[in-house]
XYZ file of C-alpha atoms in Angstrom:
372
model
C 123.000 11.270 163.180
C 122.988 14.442 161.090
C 125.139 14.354 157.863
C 125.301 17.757 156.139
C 126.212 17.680 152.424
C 128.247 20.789 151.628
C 129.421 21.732 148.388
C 133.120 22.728 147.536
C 132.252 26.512 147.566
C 130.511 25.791 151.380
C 133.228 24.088 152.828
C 135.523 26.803 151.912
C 133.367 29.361 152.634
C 132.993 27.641 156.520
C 136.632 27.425 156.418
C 137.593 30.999 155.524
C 134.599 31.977 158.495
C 136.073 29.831 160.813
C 139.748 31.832 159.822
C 138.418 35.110 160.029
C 138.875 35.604 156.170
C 135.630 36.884 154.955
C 134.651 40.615 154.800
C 134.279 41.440 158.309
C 137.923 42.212 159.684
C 138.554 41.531 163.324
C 139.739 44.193 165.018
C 141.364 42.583 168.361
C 144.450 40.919 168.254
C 143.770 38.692 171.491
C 140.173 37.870 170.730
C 141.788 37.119 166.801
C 144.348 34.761 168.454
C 141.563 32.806 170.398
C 139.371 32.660 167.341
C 142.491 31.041 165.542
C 143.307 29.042 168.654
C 147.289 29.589 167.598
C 149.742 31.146 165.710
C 152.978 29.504 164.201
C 155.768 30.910 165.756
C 158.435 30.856 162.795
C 161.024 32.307 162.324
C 161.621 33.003 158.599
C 160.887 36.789 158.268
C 161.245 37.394 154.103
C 158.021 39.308 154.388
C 157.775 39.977 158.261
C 157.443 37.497 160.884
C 154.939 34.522 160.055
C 152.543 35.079 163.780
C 152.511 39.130 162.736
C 152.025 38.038 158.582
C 148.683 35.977 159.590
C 147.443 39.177 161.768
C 148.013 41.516 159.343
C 146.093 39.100 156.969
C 142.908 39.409 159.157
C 143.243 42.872 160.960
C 144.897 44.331 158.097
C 147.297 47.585 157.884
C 146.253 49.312 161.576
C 147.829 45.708 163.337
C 150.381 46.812 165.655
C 153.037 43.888 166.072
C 153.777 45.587 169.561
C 150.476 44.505 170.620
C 151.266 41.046 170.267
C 154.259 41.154 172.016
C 152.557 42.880 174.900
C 150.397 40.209 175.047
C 153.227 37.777 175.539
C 154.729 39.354 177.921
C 151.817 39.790 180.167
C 151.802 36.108 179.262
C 148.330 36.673 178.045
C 149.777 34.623 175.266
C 152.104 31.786 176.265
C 153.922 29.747 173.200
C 154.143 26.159 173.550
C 155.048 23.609 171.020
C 156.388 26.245 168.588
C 152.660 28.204 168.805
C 151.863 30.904 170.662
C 148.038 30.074 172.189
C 145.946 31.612 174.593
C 146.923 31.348 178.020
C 143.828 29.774 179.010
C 144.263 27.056 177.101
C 147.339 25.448 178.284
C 145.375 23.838 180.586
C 144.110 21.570 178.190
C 147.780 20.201 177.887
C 148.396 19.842 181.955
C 147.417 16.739 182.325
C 148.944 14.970 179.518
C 152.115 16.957 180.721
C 151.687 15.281 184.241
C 151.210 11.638 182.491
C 154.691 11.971 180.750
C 155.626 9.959 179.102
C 152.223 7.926 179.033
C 151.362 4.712 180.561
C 153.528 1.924 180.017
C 153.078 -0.619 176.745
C 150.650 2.345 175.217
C 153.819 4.736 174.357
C 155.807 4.481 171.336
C 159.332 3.476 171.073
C 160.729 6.864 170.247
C 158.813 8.509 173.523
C 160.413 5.106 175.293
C 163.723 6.084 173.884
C 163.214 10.118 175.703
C 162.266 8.565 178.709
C 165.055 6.801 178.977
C 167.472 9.557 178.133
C 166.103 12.031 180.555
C 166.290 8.943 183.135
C 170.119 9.217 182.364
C 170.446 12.734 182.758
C 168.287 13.027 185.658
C 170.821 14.859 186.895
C 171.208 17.285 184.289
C 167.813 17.902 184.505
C 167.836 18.956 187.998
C 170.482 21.527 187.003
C 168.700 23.075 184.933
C 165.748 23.575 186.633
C 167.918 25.182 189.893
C 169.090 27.542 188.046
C 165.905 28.177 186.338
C 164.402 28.463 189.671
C 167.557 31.060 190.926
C 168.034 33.242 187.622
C 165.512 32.542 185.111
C 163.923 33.238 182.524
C 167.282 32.485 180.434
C 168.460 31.510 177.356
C 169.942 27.828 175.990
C 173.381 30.093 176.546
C 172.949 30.433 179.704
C 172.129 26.932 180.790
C 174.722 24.503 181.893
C 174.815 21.049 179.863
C 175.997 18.309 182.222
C 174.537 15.354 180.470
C 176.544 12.125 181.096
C 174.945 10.770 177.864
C 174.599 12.951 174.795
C 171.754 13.344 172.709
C 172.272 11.750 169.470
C 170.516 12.058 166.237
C 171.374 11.591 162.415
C 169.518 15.041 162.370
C 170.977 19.031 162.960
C 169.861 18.040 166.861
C 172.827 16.067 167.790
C 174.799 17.188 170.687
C 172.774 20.097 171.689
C 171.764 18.427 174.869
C 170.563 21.317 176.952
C 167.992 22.269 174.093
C 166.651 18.994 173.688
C 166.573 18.530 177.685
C 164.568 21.935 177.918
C 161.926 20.411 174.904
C 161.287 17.411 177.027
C 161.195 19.378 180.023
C 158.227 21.422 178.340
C 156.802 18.005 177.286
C 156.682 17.328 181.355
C 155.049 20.627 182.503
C 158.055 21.462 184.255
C 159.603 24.700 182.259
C 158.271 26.505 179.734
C 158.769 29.462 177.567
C 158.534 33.137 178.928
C 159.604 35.312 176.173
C 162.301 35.933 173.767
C 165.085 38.119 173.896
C 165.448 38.281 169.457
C 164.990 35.147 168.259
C 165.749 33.305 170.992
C 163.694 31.799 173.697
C 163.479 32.492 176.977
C 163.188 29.245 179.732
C 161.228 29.500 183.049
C 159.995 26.907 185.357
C 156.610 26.191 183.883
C 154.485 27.054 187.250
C 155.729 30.961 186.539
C 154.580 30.930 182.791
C 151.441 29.278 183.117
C 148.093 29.988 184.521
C 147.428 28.509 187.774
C 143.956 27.087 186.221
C 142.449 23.730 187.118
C 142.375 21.510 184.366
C 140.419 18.888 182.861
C 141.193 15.188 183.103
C 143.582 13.444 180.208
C 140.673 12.005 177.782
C 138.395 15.087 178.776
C 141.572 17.703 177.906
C 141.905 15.707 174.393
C 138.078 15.986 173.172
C 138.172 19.865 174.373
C 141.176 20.108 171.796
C 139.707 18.423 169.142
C 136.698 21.114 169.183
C 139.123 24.013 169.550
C 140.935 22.670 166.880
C 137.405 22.016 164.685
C 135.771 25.295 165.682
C 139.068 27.436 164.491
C 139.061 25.279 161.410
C 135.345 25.158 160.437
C 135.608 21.593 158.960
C 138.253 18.826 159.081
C 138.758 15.134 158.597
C 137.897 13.257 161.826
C 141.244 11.430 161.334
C 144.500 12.840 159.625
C 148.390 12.998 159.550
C 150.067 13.561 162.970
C 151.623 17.399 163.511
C 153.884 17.920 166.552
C 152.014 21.811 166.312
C 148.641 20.582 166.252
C 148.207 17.074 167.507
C 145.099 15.388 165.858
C 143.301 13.102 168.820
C 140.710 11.888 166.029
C 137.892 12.251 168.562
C 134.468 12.448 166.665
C 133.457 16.171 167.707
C 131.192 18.254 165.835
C 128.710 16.793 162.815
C 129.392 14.515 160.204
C 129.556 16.144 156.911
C 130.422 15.291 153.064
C 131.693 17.554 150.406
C 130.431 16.999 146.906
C 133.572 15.869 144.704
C 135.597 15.066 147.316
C 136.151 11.476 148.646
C 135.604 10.282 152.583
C 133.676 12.193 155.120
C 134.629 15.784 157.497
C 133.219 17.088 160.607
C 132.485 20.641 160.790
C 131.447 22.725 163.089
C 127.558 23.510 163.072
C 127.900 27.076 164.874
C 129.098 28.358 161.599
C 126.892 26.636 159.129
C 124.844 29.423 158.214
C 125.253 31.955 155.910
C 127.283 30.002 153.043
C 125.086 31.077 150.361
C 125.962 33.531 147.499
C 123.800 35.823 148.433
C 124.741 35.636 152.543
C 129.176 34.806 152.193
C 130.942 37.894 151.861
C 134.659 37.371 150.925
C 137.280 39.525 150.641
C 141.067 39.770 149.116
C 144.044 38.956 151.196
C 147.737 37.844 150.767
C 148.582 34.777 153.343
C 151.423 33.692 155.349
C 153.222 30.504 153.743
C 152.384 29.359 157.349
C 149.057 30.252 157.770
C 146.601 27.730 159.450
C 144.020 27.859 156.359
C 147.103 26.041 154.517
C 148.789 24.223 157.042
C 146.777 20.958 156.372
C 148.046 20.492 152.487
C 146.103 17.805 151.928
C 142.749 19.257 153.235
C 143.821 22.663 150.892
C 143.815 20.632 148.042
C 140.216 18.894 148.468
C 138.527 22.459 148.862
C 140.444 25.363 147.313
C 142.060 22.903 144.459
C 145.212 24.981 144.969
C 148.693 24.219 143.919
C 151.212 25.470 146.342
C 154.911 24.805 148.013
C 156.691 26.552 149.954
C 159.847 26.928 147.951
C 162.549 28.913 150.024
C 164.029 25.169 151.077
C 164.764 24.534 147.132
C 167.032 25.532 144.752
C 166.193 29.240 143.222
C 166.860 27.898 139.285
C 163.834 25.013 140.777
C 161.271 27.734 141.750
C 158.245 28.870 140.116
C 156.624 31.012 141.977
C 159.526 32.860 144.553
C 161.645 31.796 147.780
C 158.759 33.489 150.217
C 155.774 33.830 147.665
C 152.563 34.852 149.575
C 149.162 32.895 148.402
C 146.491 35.048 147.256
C 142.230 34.905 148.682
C 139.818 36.143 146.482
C 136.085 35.760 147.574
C 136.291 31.676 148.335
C 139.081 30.613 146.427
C 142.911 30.979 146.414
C 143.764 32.471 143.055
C 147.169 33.006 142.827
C 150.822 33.907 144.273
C 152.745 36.926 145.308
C 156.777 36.611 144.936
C 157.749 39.448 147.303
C 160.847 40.235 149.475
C 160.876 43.332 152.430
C 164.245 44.276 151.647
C 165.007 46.058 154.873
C 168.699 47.435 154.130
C 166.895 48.816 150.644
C 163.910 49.952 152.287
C 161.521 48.799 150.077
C 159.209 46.435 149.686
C 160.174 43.976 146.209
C 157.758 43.026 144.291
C 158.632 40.051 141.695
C 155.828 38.679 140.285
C 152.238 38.233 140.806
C 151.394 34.810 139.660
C 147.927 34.215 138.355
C 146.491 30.627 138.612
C 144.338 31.448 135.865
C 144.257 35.030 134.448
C 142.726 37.557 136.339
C 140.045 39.746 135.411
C 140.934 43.952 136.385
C 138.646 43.768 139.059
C 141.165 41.277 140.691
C 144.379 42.213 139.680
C 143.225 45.644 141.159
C 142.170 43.972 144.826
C 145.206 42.436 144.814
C 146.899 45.835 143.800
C 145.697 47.074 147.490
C 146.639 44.161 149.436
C 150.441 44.856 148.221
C 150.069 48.792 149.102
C 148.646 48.025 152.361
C 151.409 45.284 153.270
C 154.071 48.453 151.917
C 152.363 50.596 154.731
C 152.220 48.270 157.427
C 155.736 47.422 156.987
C 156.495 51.087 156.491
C 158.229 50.280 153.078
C 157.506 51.710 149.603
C 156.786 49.138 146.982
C 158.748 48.833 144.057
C 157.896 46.483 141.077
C 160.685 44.686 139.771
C 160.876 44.186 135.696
């Protein structure tokens, strides 16, 4: 069995490739989606919306956000589990969708407890998908809620019934979402949203989203924390690998091995989502880039250091810093706060970071102003 031995500036390097983060900018949103396998759909929008924050990252200042919701309409794009993926790929997901809620004695309690509860509203349940079937796609508002037994939770989920019905329902394959009308989602029976594509069996389905998940990654642990947006199977795919100065062992992907050197990487600058899939594993961030970041819009401001919606900063293989900046859309500008340095930058950065900030001001169509 091959082990490759990669050092930190390799495994970052295969990570930003795998992200399309180096030098050569994609230039196709739906091919850009498939080579990221998702995109976050969240709905904090200091900047712009995180899904059209990551494209602009890659693409840069001639992305069109309009093309992305074209693509969801056409349900070229379908969102499921708060991603939007390609379309195709939902049928890795059918068949554990048709197993619901797994085989008995394997599931947890808390998928024994669901179960149950849509056993007790069985009847709510059919409601909703009749009139799903009569006058969807709707919205939660438009949905009855005739649960005999409430959904309870110590959480901000308690009582609202009809959404967590509809979230189980999507668990099931049997609705889905088909849009959005603003912020909120749009509910259709599941057999109009998604592709009519044959499917691979349960264990089959699982491996083919572990090497998704590696090859739009570049290198991961084999094993990790549990995400309800990207569920980790822990199937062995791609090659073994180790990164010098880092404890326990990765897998990469051996397509995009090549070309790590000096002389070969190309980087670039760009300014990244707080969302964006090259940090969503903190853990895994911290082994290769060494970077210190939290997202700190769900603290106190006097508790901040670097800015409610601050933006993390690429140079060449290594995140260098953050950006503290706010579109303030009733202002019309863009507000820039601070640009915090990591360690201080030399002109040559401090002037590529200089143009990512103008061209975010002219995607967004907002003139940057520096504030003292």
């Amino acid at each position: 069995m091959v082990t490759h031995r990669l050092s930190r500036a390799d495994a970052r390097r295969l990570a930003l490739r795998a992200q399309a983060l180096t030098a050569e900018r994609p230039t196709d949103v739906l091919e850009t989606v498939r080579r990221l396998s998702l995109l976050q759909v969240e709905p904090t929008a200091a900047v712009a919306p995180s899904a059209d924050l990551v494209l602009w990252s890659r693409i840069g200042s001639s992305y069109d956000p309009q093309e992305l919701r074209d693509l969801a309409d056409e349900l070229r794009l379908v969102e499921l589990r708060q991603t939007l993926r390609p379309a195709e790929d939902v049928a890795l997901y059918r068949a554990e969708m048709a197993a619901w809620p797994g085989r008995d004695g394997e599931r947890p309690a808390w998928r024994e407890a669901q179960a149950g509860w849509v056993a007790d509203n069985d009847a709510c349940r059919r409601d909703l998908l009749a009139r799903l079937r009569g006058d969807g796609p709707l919205t939660v508002r438009d949905l009855p809620d005739t649960c005999v037994r409430p959904w309870r939770s110590s959480g901000w989920n308690a009582g609202r019934n009809v959404r967590m019905m509809l979230d189980l329902l999507v668990a099931r394959g049997e609705v889905a979402v088909a849009g959005r009308r603003g912020r909120d989602p749009l509910w259709d029976l599941a057999d109009r949203v998604y592709p009519d594509d044959p499917g691979p069996g349960l264990e089959e389905a699982r491996v083919r989203r572990d090497e998704r998940r590696l090859g739009s990654l570049g290198i991961a642990r084999a094993t990790g924390p549990a995400s309800t947006v990207e569920p980790l199977e822990g199937h062995p795919v791609g090659e073994e690998a180790v990164v010098e100065g880092v404890r326990g062992r990765w897998r990469v992907d051996p397509s995009l091995l090549d070309g790590l050197s000096d002389d070969a990487f190309a980087g670039r600058t760009a300014l990244l989502s707080p969302f964006d899939r090259l940090l969503h594993d903190r853990k895994r961030m911290v082994d290769l880039f060494e970077f210190d970041y939290v997202l700190e819009m769900y603290k106190p401001a006097a508790a901040r250091r670097w800015g409610y919606y601050a933006l993390p900063v690429l140079h060449g293989d290594r995140l260098v810093g953050k950006v503290d900046v706010t579109a303030d859309r009733a202002e019309g500008e863009l507000r820039v706060a601070a640009v915090h340095e990591d360690e201080p930058f030399p002109a040559s950065v401090r002037a590529a970071v200089d143009r990512e900030i103008a061209d975010l001001g002219r995607w967004l169509d907002l003139p940057v102003v520096t504030i003292s």
